[in-house]
């Protein structure tokens, strides 16, 4: 048995036992596939991890940078209170955003979760101008080139004790390539270095294997 098959089998076991998907989640993936969206959504186990992190945090507000078809958005929104919970998700592609809105509506979460369309680095200043309550958790899963900018914006829009999750930080192991030319690797390294060096952040990064292959995420907490 290959390593990848073993990873898939273990993920399938964990998913069936601990993170079974319901019809809303399955439909979100099915409709995303039918609409031609790329297969880059988080795995079910990672979606459940995001939900648990938000619940442990006691989150009432979540910011997501990178919506895709709304699969991770559903997991996160389900952690928020029906009364007063708010999730803002930023998506570059208008078609992706339309699919996500339909998926959120079918899941009964469209009153909690809002999808905004446009480049995130344009949407974030507009969001900040609204002076929203600080976000309790920020999930960053968009273009990797701008990861350090997204972390900086997350710091502006959070509070002491907020969590910041940055997905896809392993880059197939290429994250160790300090002299590489890949802009996604360079952006990821810059974000990790920012987490390591910023006086208001403490964090770590975890490698993962599973149905999404070899990957990982960074988790940071805002100190002050």
mmCIF file of C-alpha atoms in Angstrom:
data_model
loop_
_atom_site.group_PDB
_atom_site.id
_atom_site.type_symbol
_atom_site.label_atom_id
_atom_site.label_comp_id
_atom_site.label_asym_id
_atom_site.label_seq_id
_atom_site.Cartn_x
_atom_site.Cartn_y
_atom_site.Cartn_z
ATOM 1 C CA UNK A 1 0.000 0.000 0.000
ATOM 2 C CA UNK A 2 1.337 3.412 -0.939
ATOM 3 C CA UNK A 3 1.697 6.191 1.624
ATOM 4 C CA UNK A 4 -0.996 8.247 -0.100
ATOM 5 C CA UNK A 5 -3.467 5.347 -0.035
ATOM 6 C CA UNK A 6 -2.752 4.811 3.647
ATOM 7 C CA UNK A 7 -3.312 8.520 4.342
ATOM 8 C CA UNK A 8 -6.617 8.386 2.452
ATOM 9 C CA UNK A 9 -7.750 5.297 4.355
ATOM 10 C CA UNK A 10 -6.939 6.844 7.744
ATOM 11 C CA UNK A 11 -8.715 10.066 6.773
ATOM 12 C CA UNK A 12 -11.743 8.083 5.640
ATOM 13 C CA UNK A 13 -11.826 6.311 9.008
ATOM 14 C CA UNK A 14 -11.499 9.539 10.983
ATOM 15 C CA UNK A 15 -14.124 11.258 8.850
ATOM 16 C CA UNK A 16 -16.680 8.471 9.157
ATOM 17 C CA UNK A 17 -16.134 8.174 12.904
ATOM 18 C CA UNK A 18 -15.645 11.755 14.043
ATOM 19 C CA UNK A 19 -16.667 14.188 11.286
ATOM 20 C CA UNK A 20 -19.495 12.658 9.258
ATOM 21 C CA UNK A 21 -20.777 15.081 6.657
ATOM 22 C CA UNK A 22 -24.466 15.900 6.477
ATOM 23 C CA UNK A 23 -26.445 16.723 3.352
ATOM 24 C CA UNK A 24 -25.644 20.459 3.457
ATOM 25 C CA UNK A 25 -21.911 19.779 3.440
ATOM 26 C CA UNK A 26 -22.142 17.062 0.804
ATOM 27 C CA UNK A 27 -24.311 19.308 -1.366
ATOM 28 C CA UNK A 28 -21.827 22.172 -1.025
ATOM 29 C CA UNK A 29 -19.084 19.957 -2.428
ATOM 30 C CA UNK A 30 -21.349 18.466 -5.087
ATOM 31 C CA UNK A 31 -22.534 21.859 -6.323
ATOM 32 C CA UNK A 32 -19.030 23.317 -6.224
ATOM 33 C CA UNK A 33 -17.854 20.449 -8.400
ATOM 34 C CA UNK A 34 -20.793 20.841 -10.784
ATOM 35 C CA UNK A 35 -20.007 24.550 -11.148
ATOM 36 C CA UNK A 36 -16.392 23.852 -12.042
ATOM 37 C CA UNK A 37 -14.775 25.173 -8.860
ATOM 38 C CA UNK A 38 -11.284 23.817 -8.141
ATOM 39 C CA UNK A 39 -11.011 20.912 -5.708
ATOM 40 C CA UNK A 40 -9.102 22.865 -3.070
ATOM 41 C CA UNK A 41 -11.640 22.976 -0.242
ATOM 42 C CA UNK A 42 -10.497 21.867 3.206
ATOM 43 C CA UNK A 43 -10.864 18.205 4.145
ATOM 44 C CA UNK A 44 -13.778 17.262 6.459
ATOM 45 C CA UNK A 45 -11.412 16.692 9.381
ATOM 46 C CA UNK A 46 -9.912 20.148 8.865
ATOM 47 C CA UNK A 47 -13.346 21.697 8.574
ATOM 48 C CA UNK A 48 -14.303 20.140 11.900
ATOM 49 C CA UNK A 49 -11.043 21.433 13.397
ATOM 50 C CA UNK A 50 -11.962 24.960 12.326
ATOM 51 C CA UNK A 51 -15.391 24.569 13.897
ATOM 52 C CA UNK A 52 -13.877 23.269 17.139
ATOM 53 C CA UNK A 53 -11.334 26.100 17.265
ATOM 54 C CA UNK A 54 -14.127 28.645 16.871
ATOM 55 C CA UNK A 55 -16.197 26.913 19.543
ATOM 56 C CA UNK A 56 -13.270 26.640 21.968
ATOM 57 C CA UNK A 57 -12.605 30.311 21.321
ATOM 58 C CA UNK A 58 -16.216 31.131 22.151
ATOM 59 C CA UNK A 59 -16.235 33.025 18.880
ATOM 60 C CA UNK A 60 -19.078 35.327 17.936
ATOM 61 C CA UNK A 61 -17.353 36.870 14.927
ATOM 62 C CA UNK A 62 -15.234 35.182 12.251
ATOM 63 C CA UNK A 63 -13.411 36.584 9.236
ATOM 64 C CA UNK A 64 -12.604 34.227 6.377
ATOM 65 C CA UNK A 65 -10.272 35.278 3.561
ATOM 66 C CA UNK A 66 -10.983 32.951 0.646
ATOM 67 C CA UNK A 67 -14.491 31.499 0.377
ATOM 68 C CA UNK A 68 -14.370 29.193 -2.658
ATOM 69 C CA UNK A 69 -17.715 27.323 -2.566
ATOM 70 C CA UNK A 70 -18.428 27.968 1.102
ATOM 71 C CA UNK A 71 -17.544 24.521 2.458
ATOM 72 C CA UNK A 72 -15.192 25.787 5.165
ATOM 73 C CA UNK A 73 -17.562 28.709 5.684
ATOM 74 C CA UNK A 74 -20.324 26.301 6.682
ATOM 75 C CA UNK A 75 -18.104 24.596 9.241
ATOM 76 C CA UNK A 76 -17.086 27.943 10.746
ATOM 77 C CA UNK A 77 -20.554 29.510 10.709
ATOM 78 C CA UNK A 78 -21.994 26.525 12.553
ATOM 79 C CA UNK A 79 -19.767 27.391 15.502
ATOM 80 C CA UNK A 80 -21.325 30.824 15.892
ATOM 81 C CA UNK A 81 -24.398 31.695 17.947
ATOM 82 C CA UNK A 82 -27.605 32.047 15.958
ATOM 83 C CA UNK A 83 -28.310 35.271 17.862
ATOM 84 C CA UNK A 84 -25.582 37.799 17.150
ATOM 85 C CA UNK A 85 -23.065 35.563 15.420
ATOM 86 C CA UNK A 86 -21.424 37.031 12.321
ATOM 87 C CA UNK A 87 -19.094 35.644 9.669
ATOM 88 C CA UNK A 88 -17.661 37.764 6.862
ATOM 89 C CA UNK A 89 -16.042 35.825 4.019
ATOM 90 C CA UNK A 90 -14.044 37.519 1.264
ATOM 91 C CA UNK A 91 -13.946 35.936 -2.195
ATOM 92 C CA UNK A 92 -12.149 37.224 -5.292
ATOM 93 C CA UNK A 93 -14.232 35.347 -7.871
ATOM 94 C CA UNK A 94 -17.875 36.410 -8.318
ATOM 95 C CA UNK A 95 -18.901 32.986 -9.620
ATOM 96 C CA UNK A 96 -17.376 31.248 -6.618
ATOM 97 C CA UNK A 97 -19.170 33.705 -4.354
ATOM 98 C CA UNK A 98 -22.534 32.965 -5.995
ATOM 99 C CA UNK A 99 -22.031 29.233 -5.455
ATOM 100 C CA UNK A 100 -21.022 29.845 -1.836
ATOM 101 C CA UNK A 101 -24.074 32.012 -1.146
ATOM 102 C CA UNK A 102 -26.383 29.294 -2.448
ATOM 103 C CA UNK A 103 -24.605 26.689 -0.353
ATOM 104 C CA UNK A 104 -24.850 28.839 2.764
ATOM 105 C CA UNK A 105 -28.535 29.532 2.173
ATOM 106 C CA UNK A 106 -29.284 25.833 1.799
ATOM 107 C CA UNK A 107 -27.423 25.201 5.067
ATOM 108 C CA UNK A 108 -29.584 27.849 6.781
ATOM 109 C CA UNK A 109 -26.584 30.061 7.496
ATOM 110 C CA UNK A 110 -27.135 32.993 5.165
ATOM 111 C CA UNK A 111 -28.244 35.228 8.051
ATOM 112 C CA UNK A 112 -24.958 34.586 9.855
ATOM 113 C CA UNK A 113 -22.505 34.375 6.950
ATOM 114 C CA UNK A 114 -21.955 37.150 4.414
ATOM 115 C CA UNK A 115 -19.838 36.742 1.265
ATOM 116 C CA UNK A 116 -18.189 39.860 -0.174
ATOM 117 C CA UNK A 117 -16.737 39.876 -3.683
ATOM 118 C CA UNK A 118 -13.491 41.479 -4.790
ATOM 119 C CA UNK A 119 -9.742 41.343 -4.177
ATOM 120 C CA UNK A 120 -9.297 40.850 -0.450
ATOM 121 C CA UNK A 121 -6.740 43.639 -0.221
ATOM 122 C CA UNK A 122 -9.450 45.989 -1.466
ATOM 123 C CA UNK A 123 -12.237 44.487 0.657
ATOM 124 C CA UNK A 124 -10.256 44.533 3.896
ATOM 125 C CA UNK A 125 -9.787 48.342 4.084
ATOM 126 C CA UNK A 126 -13.496 48.790 3.352
ATOM 127 C CA UNK A 127 -14.321 46.349 6.119
ATOM 128 C CA UNK A 128 -12.020 48.184 8.516
ATOM 129 C CA UNK A 129 -13.708 51.486 7.646
ATOM 130 C CA UNK A 130 -16.963 50.006 8.978
ATOM 131 C CA UNK A 131 -15.282 49.711 12.391
ATOM 132 C CA UNK A 132 -16.667 46.222 13.071
ATOM 133 C CA UNK A 133 -16.307 44.528 16.455
ATOM 134 C CA UNK A 134 -12.970 42.691 16.609
ATOM 135 C CA UNK A 135 -13.020 39.270 14.983
ATOM 136 C CA UNK A 136 -12.461 36.356 17.348
ATOM 137 C CA UNK A 137 -11.012 34.101 14.638
ATOM 138 C CA UNK A 138 -9.557 34.736 11.188
ATOM 139 C CA UNK A 139 -9.129 31.927 8.656
ATOM 140 C CA UNK A 140 -6.767 32.755 5.784
ATOM 141 C CA UNK A 141 -7.071 30.466 2.760
ATOM 142 C CA UNK A 142 -6.617 32.626 -0.325
ATOM 143 C CA UNK A 143 -3.771 33.487 -2.716
ATOM 144 C CA UNK A 144 -0.566 32.668 -0.897
ATOM 145 C CA UNK A 145 1.423 35.545 -2.380
ATOM 146 C CA UNK A 146 -0.460 37.982 -0.159
ATOM 147 C CA UNK A 147 -0.404 35.884 3.015
ATOM 148 C CA UNK A 148 1.771 38.350 4.956
ATOM 149 C CA UNK A 149 -0.594 41.196 4.068
ATOM 150 C CA UNK A 150 -3.557 39.105 5.183
ATOM 151 C CA UNK A 151 -1.880 38.386 8.518
ATOM 152 C CA UNK A 152 -1.214 42.098 8.975
ATOM 153 C CA UNK A 153 -4.856 42.898 8.261
ATOM 154 C CA UNK A 154 -5.948 40.129 10.608
ATOM 155 C CA UNK A 155 -3.963 41.834 13.357
ATOM 156 C CA UNK A 156 -5.769 45.110 12.691
ATOM 157 C CA UNK A 157 -9.185 43.486 12.831
ATOM 158 C CA UNK A 158 -8.777 41.257 15.897
ATOM 159 C CA UNK A 159 -8.295 41.610 19.645
ATOM 160 C CA UNK A 160 -6.119 40.176 22.371
ATOM 161 C CA UNK A 161 -6.749 36.442 22.426
ATOM 162 C CA UNK A 162 -8.051 36.157 18.853
ATOM 163 C CA UNK A 163 -6.862 33.256 16.695
ATOM 164 C CA UNK A 164 -5.429 33.447 13.177
ATOM 165 C CA UNK A 165 -5.280 30.280 11.060
ATOM 166 C CA UNK A 166 -3.253 30.254 7.839
ATOM 167 C CA UNK A 167 -3.862 27.252 5.585
ATOM 168 C CA UNK A 168 -1.590 25.478 3.091
ATOM 169 C CA UNK A 169 1.733 26.514 4.600
ATOM 170 C CA UNK A 170 3.808 23.434 3.713
ATOM 171 C CA UNK A 171 3.680 23.933 -0.064
ATOM 172 C CA UNK A 172 4.652 20.298 -0.695
ATOM 173 C CA UNK A 173 7.714 20.770 1.487
ATOM 174 C CA UNK A 174 9.012 23.700 -0.563
ATOM 175 C CA UNK A 175 8.410 26.086 2.340
ATOM 176 C CA UNK A 176 11.989 25.286 3.411
ATOM 177 C CA UNK A 177 13.381 26.684 0.154
ATOM 178 C CA UNK A 178 14.681 30.076 1.252
ATOM 179 C CA UNK A 179 15.988 30.980 -2.182
ATOM 180 C CA UNK A 180 13.084 29.691 -4.249
ATOM 181 C CA UNK A 181 11.334 31.790 -6.860
ATOM 182 C CA UNK A 182 7.809 30.431 -6.322
ATOM 183 C CA UNK A 183 5.741 33.468 -5.221
ATOM 184 C CA UNK A 184 3.369 31.282 -3.180
ATOM 185 C CA UNK A 185 6.288 29.846 -1.208
ATOM 186 C CA UNK A 186 7.796 33.294 -0.717
ATOM 187 C CA UNK A 187 4.467 34.678 0.500
ATOM 188 C CA UNK A 188 3.978 31.766 2.855
ATOM 189 C CA UNK A 189 7.475 32.103 4.293
ATOM 190 C CA UNK A 190 6.940 35.830 4.799
ATOM 191 C CA UNK A 191 3.711 35.160 6.694
ATOM 192 C CA UNK A 192 5.391 32.559 8.908
ATOM 193 C CA UNK A 193 8.292 34.906 9.583
ATOM 194 C CA UNK A 194 5.837 37.647 10.496
ATOM 195 C CA UNK A 195 4.144 35.321 12.990
ATOM 196 C CA UNK A 196 7.531 34.381 14.436
ATOM 197 C CA UNK A 197 8.822 37.930 14.766
ATOM 198 C CA UNK A 198 5.789 40.090 15.510
ATOM 199 C CA UNK A 199 5.582 41.125 19.181
ATOM 200 C CA UNK A 200 1.783 40.768 19.151
ATOM 201 C CA UNK A 201 1.763 37.194 17.878
ATOM 202 C CA UNK A 202 2.705 33.756 19.099
ATOM 203 C CA UNK A 203 2.179 30.735 16.928
ATOM 204 C CA UNK A 204 3.144 27.376 15.522
ATOM 205 C CA UNK A 205 2.760 25.369 12.328
ATOM 206 C CA UNK A 206 1.678 21.759 11.888
ATOM 207 C CA UNK A 207 2.373 19.401 8.986
ATOM 208 C CA UNK A 208 -0.532 17.202 7.899
ATOM 209 C CA UNK A 209 -1.149 14.271 5.570
ATOM 210 C CA UNK A 210 -4.472 12.937 4.327
ATOM 211 C CA UNK A 211 -6.890 13.136 1.430
ATOM 212 C CA UNK A 212 -5.422 16.521 0.546
ATOM 213 C CA UNK A 213 -1.919 15.086 0.346
ATOM 214 C CA UNK A 214 1.027 16.570 2.212
ATOM 215 C CA UNK A 215 0.201 19.993 3.624
ATOM 216 C CA UNK A 216 -0.223 21.893 6.876
ATOM 217 C CA UNK A 217 -1.425 25.036 8.608
ATOM 218 C CA UNK A 218 -0.169 27.747 10.921
ATOM 219 C CA UNK A 219 -2.009 28.805 14.065
ATOM 220 C CA UNK A 220 -1.306 32.109 15.790
ATOM 221 C CA UNK A 221 -2.766 33.863 18.834
ATOM 222 C CA UNK A 222 -2.915 37.622 19.228
ATOM 223 C CA UNK A 223 -1.129 38.620 22.426
ATOM 224 C CA UNK A 224 -2.008 42.282 22.803
#
